[in-house]
């Protein structure tokens, strides 16, 4: 007697193993045929099929995947292949008609095998997620190294400018309720070479603006700049009258191009001649 084709309820019961590739070949083929011919909704397959990609996307959004070590990759692949049927020289026969769902006896036997191997599957899934998490951690460390390298390069530019004759230096301190810090050097033409870190990223039309304030004179806008998620920024302002004692301040503005500060002062410091120049 010909076995009945897979029912809708049977297909839904097998959805978790189907999306993980854990079914026998004839079961998988029967599920595929059911999905292709059944008019009812199979949202469970789409939802389960998106779990692992969603986890990866949430963990590594915007990051580049890191290849696991050869040893770890080989161990996981070997474990994943451990209970697969041995390959045969003859190709799998192709069904010429509807694919019969396995008999009740076969389903009982397979259910027992799946129960004994479910822990193995859990370990394999955990191993894959471990690769994702460890890769994300490595990328996080790499991101910190990249930020450190970018700030080091910015500081090198400040040191180079500060070593020129007539240069002045400035330490930019964090202001109340703000985040960020940095150093700067005033070049001979009055421009300020800045190395900034730990600044919140700008968004939309937001802009950081550098100001030079001399005595009681109005602040002078010497340049606008954005900051990405790294929080690090190297920036050289426009030339200006920046004598010793001038205040260098950076504000966060709603938009670039302001002629007067409107946003909060994030960091600020006073231009001073290097100690050697005072001797």
C-alpha positions as CSV (number, residue, x, y, z in Angstrom):
1,X,0.0,0.0,0.0
2,X,1.3,3.4,-0.9
3,X,2.2,5.6,2.1
4,X,0.3,8.9,2.4
5,X,2.0,12.1,1.5
6,X,3.1,14.3,4.3
7,X,0.4,16.2,6.1
8,X,0.6,19.9,7.0
9,X,0.9,19.1,10.8
10,X,3.7,16.6,10.1
11,X,5.6,19.2,8.1
12,X,5.3,21.8,10.9
13,X,6.5,19.2,13.5
14,X,9.7,18.7,11.4
15,X,10.3,22.4,10.8
16,X,13.1,22.8,13.4
17,X,15.1,19.9,12.1
18,X,14.5,20.8,8.5
19,X,16.0,24.3,8.8
20,X,19.0,22.8,10.6
21,X,19.5,20.1,8.0
22,X,18.9,17.3,10.6
23,X,16.3,15.2,8.6
24,X,16.9,12.0,6.8
25,X,17.1,12.5,3.0
26,X,13.6,11.1,2.2
27,X,12.1,13.1,5.1
28,X,13.7,16.3,3.8
29,X,12.6,15.5,0.2
30,X,9.0,14.9,1.5
31,X,9.1,18.3,3.4
32,X,10.3,20.0,0.2
33,X,7.5,18.5,-1.8
34,X,4.9,19.5,0.8
35,X,6.2,23.1,0.9
36,X,6.0,23.2,-2.9
37,X,2.4,21.9,-3.1
38,X,0.6,22.9,0.1
39,X,-1.4,26.1,-0.1
40,X,-1.4,26.7,3.7
41,X,0.9,29.1,5.5
42,X,4.4,27.8,6.5
43,X,5.6,30.9,8.4
44,X,7.3,28.7,11.0
45,X,9.9,27.6,8.4
46,X,10.7,31.2,7.6
47,X,10.9,32.2,11.3
48,X,13.1,29.3,12.3
49,X,15.2,29.7,9.2
50,X,16.0,33.3,10.1
51,X,17.1,32.6,13.7
52,X,20.8,32.0,13.1
53,X,21.2,34.7,10.5
54,X,19.5,37.1,12.8
55,X,21.8,36.2,15.6
56,X,24.8,36.8,13.4
57,X,23.5,40.1,12.1
58,X,22.7,41.3,15.6
59,X,26.2,40.4,16.8
60,X,28.2,41.5,13.8
61,X,26.2,44.3,12.3
62,X,28.6,46.3,10.2
63,X,31.6,44.1,11.0
64,X,33.6,41.8,8.8
65,X,33.5,38.1,9.7
66,X,36.6,36.6,11.1
67,X,37.7,33.1,9.9
68,X,38.0,30.7,12.9
69,X,41.4,28.9,13.4
70,X,42.0,25.9,11.2
71,X,42.1,23.5,14.2
72,X,38.7,24.7,15.6
73,X,37.1,24.7,12.2
74,X,38.3,21.1,11.5
75,X,37.0,19.8,14.8
76,X,33.6,21.3,14.3
77,X,33.3,20.0,10.7
78,X,34.5,16.6,11.9
79,X,31.9,16.5,14.6
80,X,29.1,17.6,12.2
81,X,30.0,14.8,9.8
82,X,30.3,12.1,12.5
83,X,26.7,10.7,12.3
84,X,26.0,11.3,8.6
85,X,25.6,8.2,6.5
86,X,28.7,7.0,4.7
87,X,28.8,8.1,1.1
88,X,28.1,5.5,-1.5
89,X,29.4,5.2,-5.0
90,X,25.9,5.0,-6.5
91,X,23.9,8.2,-6.8
92,X,20.6,8.6,-5.0
93,X,17.7,7.3,-7.0
94,X,15.4,10.1,-8.3
95,X,11.7,9.7,-7.4
96,X,9.5,9.6,-10.5
97,X,6.3,10.3,-8.6
98,X,5.0,11.8,-5.4
99,X,7.4,11.3,-2.5
100,X,5.9,9.0,0.2
101,X,6.2,10.1,3.8
102,X,8.0,7.4,5.9
103,X,5.8,4.8,7.6
104,X,4.8,5.0,11.3
105,X,7.5,2.4,12.1
106,X,10.2,4.3,10.3
107,X,9.1,7.6,12.0
108,X,9.3,6.0,15.4
109,X,12.8,4.6,14.8
110,X,14.0,7.9,13.5
111,X,12.5,9.8,16.4
112,X,14.4,7.6,18.7
113,X,17.7,8.3,16.8
114,X,16.9,12.0,16.8
115,X,16.4,12.0,20.6
116,X,19.8,10.3,21.1
117,X,21.5,12.8,18.8
118,X,19.7,16.0,19.9
119,X,22.4,16.8,22.4
120,X,25.0,16.5,19.6
121,X,23.1,18.9,17.5
122,X,22.9,21.4,20.4
123,X,26.6,21.2,20.8
124,X,27.2,21.8,17.1
125,X,24.9,24.8,17.1
126,X,26.6,26.1,20.2
127,X,30.0,25.6,18.5
128,X,28.9,27.6,15.5
129,X,27.6,30.4,17.7
130,X,30.8,30.3,19.7
131,X,32.7,31.0,16.5
132,X,30.4,34.0,15.8
133,X,30.8,35.4,19.4
134,X,34.6,34.8,19.5
135,X,34.9,36.4,16.1
136,X,32.9,39.4,17.3
137,X,35.1,39.7,20.4
138,X,38.2,39.6,18.2
139,X,36.7,42.3,16.0
140,X,35.9,44.4,19.1
141,X,39.6,44.1,20.1
142,X,40.7,45.0,16.6
143,X,38.3,48.0,16.6
144,X,40.0,49.2,19.8
145,X,43.4,48.8,18.2
146,X,42.3,50.7,15.1
147,X,41.0,53.5,17.2
148,X,44.2,53.6,19.2
149,X,46.2,53.7,16.0
150,X,44.1,56.5,14.5
151,X,44.6,58.6,17.7
152,X,48.3,57.9,17.7
153,X,48.5,59.2,14.2
154,X,46.6,62.3,15.1
155,X,48.8,62.9,18.1
156,X,51.9,62.5,15.9
157,X,50.6,65.3,13.6
158,X,50.1,67.5,16.7
159,X,53.6,66.8,18.0
160,X,55.0,67.6,14.5
161,X,53.2,70.9,14.4
162,X,54.1,71.7,18.0
163,X,57.8,71.2,17.3
164,X,57.9,74.0,14.7
165,X,59.3,77.4,15.7
166,X,56.8,79.7,17.3
167,X,54.3,76.9,17.8
168,X,52.0,76.8,20.9
169,X,50.3,73.8,22.5
170,X,46.9,73.3,24.1
171,X,45.4,70.5,26.2
172,X,41.7,70.1,25.6
173,X,40.0,69.0,28.7
174,X,36.5,67.5,29.0
175,X,33.9,70.0,30.1
176,X,31.1,69.3,32.6
177,X,28.6,66.6,31.6
178,X,30.4,66.0,28.3
179,X,32.7,63.3,26.8
180,X,35.9,63.8,24.9
181,X,39.5,65.0,25.3
182,X,42.5,65.8,23.2
183,X,45.5,67.9,22.5
184,X,46.4,70.5,19.9
185,X,49.2,72.6,18.5
186,X,48.9,76.1,17.1
187,X,51.0,76.5,13.9
188,X,52.7,79.7,12.8
189,X,49.7,80.7,10.7
190,X,47.4,80.4,13.6
191,X,45.7,77.2,12.5
192,X,45.2,74.6,15.2
193,X,46.1,70.9,14.6
194,X,43.8,68.8,16.8
195,X,43.9,65.2,18.0
196,X,40.6,64.3,19.7
197,X,39.2,61.1,21.2
198,X,36.2,59.7,23.0
199,X,33.8,62.1,21.3
200,X,30.2,61.0,20.7
201,X,29.5,60.3,17.0
202,X,27.7,63.0,15.1
203,X,24.4,62.2,13.4
204,X,22.1,63.9,10.9
205,X,23.2,67.5,10.4
206,X,25.1,67.6,13.7
207,X,28.6,69.0,13.5
208,X,31.5,69.7,15.9
209,X,32.8,73.3,15.6
210,X,36.2,74.6,16.7
211,X,36.4,78.1,18.1
212,X,39.2,80.5,18.9
213,X,38.4,83.0,21.6
214,X,40.9,85.9,22.3
215,X,40.3,87.9,25.4
216,X,36.8,89.5,25.4
217,X,36.4,89.2,21.6
218,X,33.7,87.1,20.1
219,X,34.5,83.5,19.4
220,X,35.7,82.8,15.8
221,X,34.5,79.8,13.9
222,X,37.7,78.1,12.6
223,X,36.1,74.9,11.2
224,X,33.4,72.3,11.4
225,X,33.9,68.5,11.4
226,X,32.0,65.3,12.0
227,X,33.0,62.3,14.1
228,X,32.3,58.6,13.4
229,X,31.6,55.8,15.8
230,X,35.3,55.5,16.7
231,X,35.1,58.8,18.6
232,X,38.5,59.7,17.2
233,X,39.2,62.7,15.0
234,X,42.2,64.5,13.6
235,X,41.4,68.0,12.4
236,X,43.3,71.1,11.3
237,X,41.4,74.4,11.6
238,X,41.5,77.4,9.3
239,X,44.2,79.9,10.0
240,X,43.2,82.6,12.6
241,X,44.7,85.1,15.1
242,X,45.6,82.6,17.8
243,X,48.0,84.2,20.2
244,X,49.3,82.7,23.5
245,X,46.5,82.7,26.0
246,X,43.8,82.2,23.4
247,X,41.1,79.7,24.3
248,X,40.5,76.8,21.9
249,X,37.1,75.3,22.3
250,X,35.0,72.6,20.5
251,X,31.2,72.7,20.6
252,X,28.6,70.2,19.4
253,X,26.2,72.1,17.1
254,X,22.9,71.2,15.5
255,X,24.4,72.1,12.1
256,X,27.6,73.4,10.6
257,X,28.4,77.0,9.7
258,X,27.3,78.8,12.9
259,X,28.8,82.3,13.4
260,X,28.4,82.0,17.2
261,X,28.3,79.0,19.5
262,X,24.9,77.6,20.2
263,X,25.7,74.1,21.4
264,X,27.5,72.9,24.5
265,X,31.2,73.2,24.9
266,X,32.6,69.6,24.7
267,X,36.3,70.2,25.2
268,X,38.4,73.4,25.8
269,X,41.9,74.5,26.6
270,X,44.3,77.5,26.5
271,X,47.1,78.0,24.0
272,X,50.5,78.2,25.7
273,X,54.1,78.4,24.5
274,X,56.1,75.3,25.1
275,X,58.1,75.4,28.4
276,X,61.4,75.6,26.5
277,X,60.3,78.8,24.8
278,X,59.9,80.5,28.2
279,X,63.5,79.8,29.3
